[in-house]
């Protein structure tokens, strides 16, 4: 009975993946904003396209930015040049979204291999093992593949991590051979280049390697052979940050983490009141608890000979304990579900393994059924959420693409916009747009706010328009008013003075709790009053 069910789940998995790919390939980008494509994707899209247009690694076309993780732009730049030689907005958008879809699809196979070997190492017979693998794969598609992370870096981390863990599950952490060492080191390095906060994955991998290398000189040489390519990849990016911007880490990482200032209450508040939905919030705590439990169980047998699959799960658990522990201790500003996508397969594997350990094959069937029902329910819930958005966009309500094009048409080629945190709108407006929250920027922006010199900073950048968000019910002030701009790096703020008579646009934006975007003409006080035109 379980074999037909396994085949049906595999078919459903592949069908759903294909449907997502078709939606990305065939629908206009306006229908993907906020549904399958998250707002942060706009930063990667713009940085890659701006580089191709000759502006360097810059979101705003004015300042170079280290506020990005490098792997996605490094993949997009050659693809944009080859496949979208005119660098049109839609073409570059599709390249990014379909690239991340292909990366996600590529991750399915190593996930299945990791699951199969992990369950086999636990003594699970073939029939329930096939069902457990199929259920995990269906979760991967029904839950992870429907998240709005296309065009972003999350799927790169997920797939690089799964490829590495699948390799470990087959050959262990210290397989002999130069090619094996190079591949392992590169995979770990790519995971970090995809997101710098993936460093715990590399730390976990090298820690388990060291555990298995006790008293074996040859093993330490294998560790070194993996450390060299990993270090070359990661150190080159960190050195670029240090030499070009004065910090080892990108400004986005500095903004998101309070390390070394420990404030667990503040971190929990961020986790519970930021971008995470309730399912992802639950996943944080469940995955953290299961990772610690797995580590405690593994440490009881740490000195015994271990199978390759158990070492893979040990790396997996150690990574999640470190990643989620860091997040729970040092999070600031925002937390997104993309930060810990690898947690969801781990939770699924551990629940299925625990069910087999307690109830045998019957437990696997029960838990697999629950996983399938939950994943299907989440997929249906996603569809129920997306369809009203699609209908609204089709009726030209809350059409962010159209809003972005109106921003484009309201200014000239020589104007520079500033304000808010609009990744996708900033990309689709196709104008110089300085990122308001500073994530896709540089430390000098944060320092200018701290020093109450923001107006001078923006004046030097040539800013001519300021964009702010507010409640749709907020009345337009009748006199010049102060617009507060916070620096989350320095816990400081500065203000800009805006003139209500200089308002250019008011656009309704449903995403983000139903807000309005107001765009004002602006002139730096240091520039003096505008010239009076001759009559």
XYZ file of C-alpha atoms in Angstrom:
535
model
C 0.000 0.000 0.000
C 2.826 2.420 0.802
C 4.536 2.066 -2.590
C 1.588 3.445 -4.632
C 1.265 6.263 -2.108
C 4.951 7.054 -2.466
C 4.666 7.191 -6.254
C 1.599 9.434 -6.018
C 3.423 11.821 -3.704
C 6.432 11.964 -6.002
C 4.155 12.754 -8.955
C 2.362 15.446 -6.936
C 5.737 16.910 -5.935
C 6.987 17.136 -9.519
C 3.651 18.487 -10.773
C 3.583 21.253 -8.189
C 7.183 22.209 -8.936
C 6.356 22.380 -12.648
C 3.315 24.577 -11.992
C 5.414 27.008 -9.963
C 7.958 27.153 -12.781
C 5.216 27.842 -15.322
C 3.795 30.632 -13.152
C 7.226 32.251 -12.928
C 7.904 31.882 -16.642
C 4.533 32.902 -18.069
C 2.963 35.476 -15.734
C 3.924 39.153 -15.810
C 6.166 40.239 -12.926
C 3.353 42.414 -11.525
C 1.525 39.224 -10.512
C 4.609 37.883 -8.732
C 5.309 40.910 -6.511
C 4.575 39.839 -2.950
C 3.251 36.424 -3.999
C 6.201 34.340 -5.186
C 8.833 37.088 -5.186
C 9.789 38.831 -1.958
C 10.582 42.526 -1.827
C 14.271 41.940 -1.022
C 14.660 40.303 -4.435
C 14.538 43.807 -5.881
C 17.900 44.600 -4.311
C 19.576 41.651 -6.048
C 17.793 42.345 -9.332
C 18.838 45.998 -9.318
C 22.436 45.400 -8.204
C 23.043 42.840 -10.958
C 21.327 44.943 -13.639
C 23.040 48.159 -12.520
C 26.416 46.428 -12.687
C 25.662 45.423 -16.263
C 24.648 49.022 -17.025
C 28.006 50.294 -15.779
C 27.078 51.518 -12.287
C 29.135 48.932 -10.392
C 27.823 46.978 -7.408
C 25.200 49.563 -6.555
C 21.497 49.466 -5.836
C 21.041 53.232 -6.070
C 23.474 53.950 -8.964
C 25.091 56.603 -6.747
C 27.001 54.743 -4.020
C 28.735 51.385 -4.148
C 27.044 49.018 -1.718
C 28.293 46.113 0.325
C 24.746 45.518 1.577
C 24.291 42.264 -0.307
C 25.462 38.680 -0.358
C 27.573 38.115 -3.460
C 26.597 34.728 -4.907
C 23.244 35.718 -6.430
C 24.599 38.843 -8.220
C 27.632 36.889 -9.422
C 25.284 34.376 -11.037
C 22.864 36.976 -12.389
C 25.415 39.278 -14.016
C 26.669 36.804 -16.669
C 23.139 35.456 -17.203
C 21.752 38.964 -17.728
C 24.515 39.684 -20.216
C 23.921 36.486 -22.158
C 20.133 36.196 -22.019
C 18.955 39.812 -21.738
C 21.479 41.866 -23.706
C 19.136 44.883 -23.681
C 18.780 44.568 -19.873
C 15.034 45.146 -20.029
C 13.290 45.004 -16.659
C 11.053 42.038 -17.406
C 13.843 39.967 -18.938
C 16.213 40.477 -16.001
C 13.361 39.763 -13.592
C 12.560 36.427 -15.256
C 16.217 35.399 -15.304
C 16.487 35.879 -11.531
C 13.243 34.130 -10.651
C 13.774 31.173 -12.977
C 17.374 30.799 -11.817
C 16.235 30.491 -8.219
C 13.487 28.067 -9.298
C 16.071 25.878 -11.041
C 18.242 25.993 -7.913
C 15.271 24.879 -5.821
C 14.496 22.027 -8.236
C 18.140 20.938 -8.121
C 17.916 20.683 -4.332
C 15.174 18.045 -4.449
C 17.492 15.186 -5.406
C 20.096 15.662 -2.645
C 17.241 16.045 -0.157
C 15.865 12.656 -1.187
C 19.330 11.084 -0.986
C 19.984 12.544 2.464
C 16.603 11.347 3.744
C 16.936 7.853 2.333
C 20.413 7.346 3.825
C 19.463 8.852 7.169
C 16.380 6.642 7.488
C 18.320 3.569 6.354
C 21.003 4.222 8.990
C 18.217 4.161 11.599
C 17.123 0.716 10.464
C 13.937 1.796 8.710
C 12.775 -0.863 6.200
C 12.501 -0.036 2.512
C 8.730 0.383 2.223
C 8.193 2.898 5.064
C 11.494 4.537 4.080
C 10.190 5.244 0.583
C 7.037 6.765 2.051
C 9.044 8.919 4.476
C 11.252 10.204 1.654
C 8.211 10.956 -0.507
C 6.495 12.819 2.346
C 9.610 14.918 2.969
C 9.879 15.751 -0.728
C 6.212 16.761 -0.809
C 6.786 19.056 2.175
C 9.712 20.575 0.278
C 7.401 21.505 -2.584
C 4.103 22.117 -0.830
C 5.656 24.391 1.761
C 9.143 25.621 0.835
C 8.665 25.935 -2.932
C 5.606 28.158 -2.469
C 7.391 30.702 -0.295
C 8.002 34.126 -1.799
C 11.781 33.848 -2.081
C 12.322 33.654 -5.835
C 15.005 36.038 -7.029
C 16.520 36.015 -3.538
C 19.390 34.133 -1.894
C 17.457 31.668 0.277
C 17.245 28.800 -2.203
C 20.981 29.046 -2.929
C 21.722 28.392 0.751
C 19.149 25.596 0.885
C 20.461 23.733 -2.146
C 24.176 24.211 -1.393
C 23.546 22.912 2.116
C 21.558 19.911 0.886
C 24.214 18.981 -1.678
C 26.897 19.104 1.015
C 24.850 17.083 3.521
C 23.941 14.504 0.869
C 27.637 14.061 0.040
C 28.462 13.601 3.716
C 25.612 11.097 4.114
C 27.221 8.930 1.420
C 30.949 9.316 2.008
C 31.374 10.967 5.408
C 32.992 14.307 6.098
C 36.532 13.221 5.175
C 36.323 11.288 1.937
C 39.786 10.839 0.393
C 40.709 12.516 -2.868
C 41.573 16.013 -4.053
C 38.350 16.385 -6.064
C 36.216 15.384 -3.080
C 38.016 17.902 -0.865
C 37.667 20.655 -3.457
C 33.950 19.946 -3.937
C 33.238 19.933 -0.203
C 35.170 23.147 0.387
C 33.514 24.918 -2.527
C 29.998 23.874 -1.456
C 30.571 25.210 2.051
C 32.061 28.396 0.634
C 29.157 28.909 -1.765
C 26.664 28.542 1.081
C 28.428 31.387 2.916
C 28.651 33.547 -0.218
C 24.930 32.989 -0.707
C 24.293 34.296 2.820
C 27.055 35.306 5.201
C 24.988 34.075 8.137
C 25.475 30.522 6.807
C 28.889 30.484 8.500
C 27.488 28.117 11.192
C 27.107 25.441 8.483
C 30.827 25.575 7.735
C 31.662 25.716 11.444
C 29.521 22.627 12.072
C 31.096 20.763 9.156
C 34.673 21.457 10.245
C 33.820 20.637 13.863
C 32.568 17.176 12.868
C 35.605 16.708 10.630
C 37.843 17.454 13.623
C 35.843 15.009 15.737
C 36.492 12.248 13.206
C 40.159 13.155 12.692
C 41.380 12.279 16.173
C 44.920 10.906 16.016
C 44.951 10.548 12.215
C 47.478 12.813 10.455
C 46.009 11.919 7.055
C 42.595 13.108 8.210
C 43.973 16.495 9.220
C 45.472 16.872 5.744
C 42.007 16.185 4.304
C 40.551 18.888 6.544
C 43.199 21.323 5.326
C 42.408 20.413 1.720
C 38.787 21.426 2.352
C 39.680 24.527 4.357
C 41.819 26.027 1.568
C 39.111 26.449 -1.126
C 36.559 27.419 1.522
C 38.847 30.100 2.945
C 39.778 31.465 -0.476
C 36.120 31.932 -1.400
C 34.960 33.469 1.856
C 38.066 35.493 2.712
C 38.071 37.194 -0.692
C 34.569 38.557 -0.055
C 35.282 39.571 3.537
C 38.529 41.279 2.468
C 36.649 43.155 -0.286
C 34.252 44.450 2.353
C 37.085 45.423 4.672
C 39.200 47.192 2.052
C 36.342 48.908 0.275
C 33.982 49.736 3.131
C 35.930 49.433 6.384
C 33.950 46.474 7.756
C 34.489 42.753 7.298
C 30.759 42.044 7.075
C 28.186 43.552 4.705
C 26.168 46.395 6.196
C 23.009 44.262 5.958
C 24.558 41.709 8.347
C 25.661 44.484 10.705
C 22.117 45.852 10.793
C 20.485 42.477 11.419
C 22.761 41.300 14.251
C 23.537 42.929 17.607
C 26.616 40.743 18.264
C 28.324 40.954 20.743
C 25.522 42.730 22.658
C 23.398 39.934 24.111
C 19.754 40.808 24.755
C 17.597 37.705 24.469
C 14.380 39.576 25.282
C 14.976 41.999 22.401
C 15.856 39.138 20.049
C 12.708 37.211 20.946
C 10.673 40.347 20.343
C 12.156 40.616 16.845
C 11.491 36.943 16.116
C 7.892 37.208 17.298
C 7.080 40.579 15.733
C 8.883 40.785 12.399
C 8.429 39.127 9.016
C 7.788 35.599 10.281
C 4.372 34.029 9.956
C 3.089 31.787 12.740
C 4.274 28.578 11.064
C 7.805 29.896 10.680
C 7.826 31.203 14.241
C 6.862 27.742 15.454
C 9.533 26.203 13.223
C 12.250 28.319 14.859
C 11.591 26.939 18.326
C 10.750 23.377 17.279
C 13.844 23.083 15.072
C 16.061 24.569 17.774
C 14.725 22.150 20.395
C 15.025 19.133 18.068
C 18.565 20.118 17.044
C 19.648 20.343 20.690
C 17.936 17.020 21.435
C 19.658 15.361 18.486
C 23.013 16.738 19.595
C 22.497 15.504 23.143
C 21.656 12.036 21.845
C 24.591 12.070 19.403
C 27.098 13.117 22.055
C 26.296 9.984 24.048
C 27.728 7.976 21.158
C 30.265 10.519 19.852
C 33.294 8.318 20.437
C 31.781 5.269 18.738
C 32.299 4.583 15.016
C 29.659 6.542 13.143
C 28.027 5.926 9.787
C 28.278 8.604 7.114
C 24.541 9.304 7.337
C 24.696 9.867 11.079
C 27.578 12.258 10.622
C 25.512 14.176 8.069
C 22.691 14.498 10.595
C 25.201 15.530 13.255
C 26.465 18.348 11.007
C 22.849 19.258 10.254
C 21.846 19.443 13.928
C 24.981 21.329 14.946
C 24.415 23.877 12.160
C 20.802 24.509 13.163
C 21.683 24.771 16.836
C 24.292 27.395 15.978
C 22.240 29.283 13.392
C 19.000 29.402 15.352
C 20.819 29.961 18.638
C 22.603 32.967 17.147
C 19.304 34.272 15.799
C 17.565 33.895 19.152
C 20.432 35.645 20.922
C 21.423 38.487 18.602
C 18.576 39.287 16.178
C 17.808 42.933 15.540
C 15.649 44.843 13.085
C 14.090 41.928 11.192
C 13.955 38.141 10.846
C 12.659 36.393 7.737
C 11.788 32.779 7.068
C 14.464 32.700 4.384
C 17.111 32.781 7.131
C 16.511 29.177 8.182
C 14.942 27.235 5.297
C 17.133 24.233 6.074
C 15.279 23.855 9.370
C 12.094 22.534 7.740
C 13.573 19.354 6.188
C 15.426 18.652 9.443
C 12.228 18.835 11.484
C 10.501 16.517 9.011
C 13.323 13.959 9.080
C 13.531 13.934 12.874
C 9.759 13.585 13.326
C 9.623 10.653 10.905
C 12.660 9.022 12.533
C 11.150 9.469 15.975
C 7.838 8.000 14.833
C 9.619 4.906 13.510
C 11.651 4.546 16.698
C 8.513 4.644 18.876
C 5.797 3.056 16.723
C 7.598 1.332 13.861
C 6.250 1.373 10.318
C 2.781 2.369 11.522
C 4.241 5.495 13.111
C 5.956 6.438 9.845
C 2.679 6.105 7.964
C 0.848 8.242 10.528
C 3.427 11.024 10.634
C 3.896 10.958 6.848
C 0.142 11.374 6.419
C 0.151 14.301 8.854
C 3.042 15.942 6.990
C 1.278 15.530 3.653
C -2.005 16.923 4.996
C -0.235 19.872 6.615
C 1.815 20.630 3.494
C -1.246 20.357 1.263
C -3.148 22.607 3.649
C -0.370 25.193 3.563
C -0.317 25.024 -0.240
C -4.077 25.575 -0.391
C -3.742 28.400 2.127
C -1.057 29.999 -0.021
C -3.326 29.757 -3.058
C -6.229 31.251 -1.097
C -3.991 34.166 -0.119
C -2.555 34.705 -3.580
C -5.772 34.595 -5.635
C -7.303 37.758 -4.114
C -3.989 39.540 -4.675
C -3.906 38.408 -8.293
C -7.501 39.557 -8.842
C -6.702 42.929 -7.281
C -3.642 43.350 -9.489
C -5.629 42.346 -12.577
C -8.138 45.073 -11.623
C -5.211 47.531 -11.350
C -5.509 47.763 -7.571
C -2.288 47.627 -5.567
C -0.304 47.019 -8.745
C 3.228 47.660 -7.560
C 4.647 47.388 -11.045
C 2.312 50.170 -12.209
C 3.178 52.226 -9.112
C 6.873 51.821 -9.884
C 6.352 52.959 -13.463
C 4.459 56.036 -12.236
C 7.439 56.860 -10.033
C 9.600 56.472 -13.127
C 7.444 58.823 -15.182
C 7.191 61.458 -12.434
C 10.922 62.186 -12.447
C 13.617 62.728 -15.060
C 16.783 60.846 -15.924
C 18.827 63.221 -13.761
C 16.725 62.937 -10.614
C 17.626 60.791 -7.588
C 14.969 59.333 -5.276
C 15.480 58.542 -1.610
C 13.463 56.810 1.057
C 11.603 53.791 2.328
C 12.592 50.147 1.843
C 11.149 49.383 -1.570
C 13.280 46.706 -3.212
C 10.939 45.661 -6.028
C 9.448 49.112 -6.600
C 12.952 50.556 -6.561
C 13.994 48.028 -9.192
C 10.955 48.455 -11.425
C 11.068 52.275 -11.219
C 14.396 52.086 -13.073
C 15.618 55.291 -11.450
C 18.448 56.064 -9.027
C 16.856 55.226 -5.646
C 18.772 55.390 -2.369
C 17.514 52.677 -0.026
C 15.903 54.254 3.039
C 16.557 51.597 5.671
C 20.195 51.283 4.593
C 20.179 47.521 3.960
C 21.316 47.967 0.347
C 23.722 50.776 1.085
C 26.928 51.423 3.032
C 28.001 52.322 6.547
C 28.574 55.975 5.618
C 24.801 56.359 5.343
C 24.315 55.064 8.888
C 27.120 57.325 10.150
C 25.509 60.361 8.485
C 22.271 59.750 10.418
C 24.223 59.336 13.670
C 26.081 62.595 13.047
C 22.880 64.487 12.094
C 24.343 65.041 8.644
C 21.797 63.092 6.579
C 20.662 66.127 4.586
C 24.277 66.853 3.593
C 24.819 63.195 2.657
C 21.718 63.180 0.450
C 22.591 66.566 -1.012
C 26.001 65.296 -2.114
C 24.255 62.299 -3.674
C 22.066 64.621 -5.738
C 18.758 63.591 -4.170
C 15.832 65.506 -5.657
C 12.833 63.524 -4.333
C 12.027 61.892 -0.989
C 9.594 58.988 -0.630
C 7.925 58.209 2.688
C 5.237 55.736 3.743
C 2.320 56.552 6.000
C -1.200 55.492 6.845
C -3.759 56.101 4.057
C -5.898 57.947 6.586
C -3.099 60.364 7.485
C -3.879 63.930 6.352
C -1.292 65.821 4.374
C 0.247 68.418 6.726
C -0.492 72.056 5.984
C 3.020 73.259 6.837
C 6.580 71.955 6.411
C 7.148 68.978 8.667
C 10.027 66.803 9.896
C 10.435 63.316 8.446
C 12.315 61.115 10.939
C 14.925 58.668 9.609
C 16.358 56.070 12.036
C 19.771 54.409 11.978
C 19.298 50.880 13.258
C 23.052 50.408 13.402
C 23.645 53.292 15.793
C 20.215 53.475 17.503
C 20.057 57.133 16.446
C 17.895 59.229 14.140
C 17.947 62.372 12.025
C 15.232 64.361 10.287
C 14.523 65.827 6.876
C 12.155 68.744 6.349
C 9.484 68.117 3.721
C 7.185 70.694 2.175
C 3.587 69.520 1.625
C 3.329 71.895 -1.310
C 6.062 69.895 -3.046
C 4.200 66.590 -3.060
C 4.364 64.852 -6.437
C 2.600 61.508 -5.968
C 0.439 59.644 -3.478
C 0.201 55.920 -4.189
C -1.798 53.319 -2.245
C 0.160 50.176 -1.361
C -1.741 47.262 0.168
C 1.365 45.237 0.988
C 2.886 46.144 4.318
C -0.364 46.651 6.184
C -2.066 48.957 3.688
C 0.038 52.110 3.414
C 0.481 55.071 1.133
C 3.707 56.168 -0.496
C 4.163 59.935 -0.675
C 6.815 61.410 -2.956
C 8.002 64.985 -2.392
C 10.355 67.198 -4.340
C 13.284 67.945 -2.049
C 16.317 70.192 -2.065
C 19.248 69.980 0.316
C 19.405 72.980 2.685
C 23.107 73.251 1.876
C 22.198 73.924 -1.747
C 20.404 77.133 -0.773
C 17.060 78.311 -2.129
C 16.116 77.352 -5.661
C 16.999 79.831 -8.366
C 14.214 82.173 -9.511
C 13.637 81.650 -13.218
C 13.979 84.721 -15.454
C 10.823 86.114 -16.968
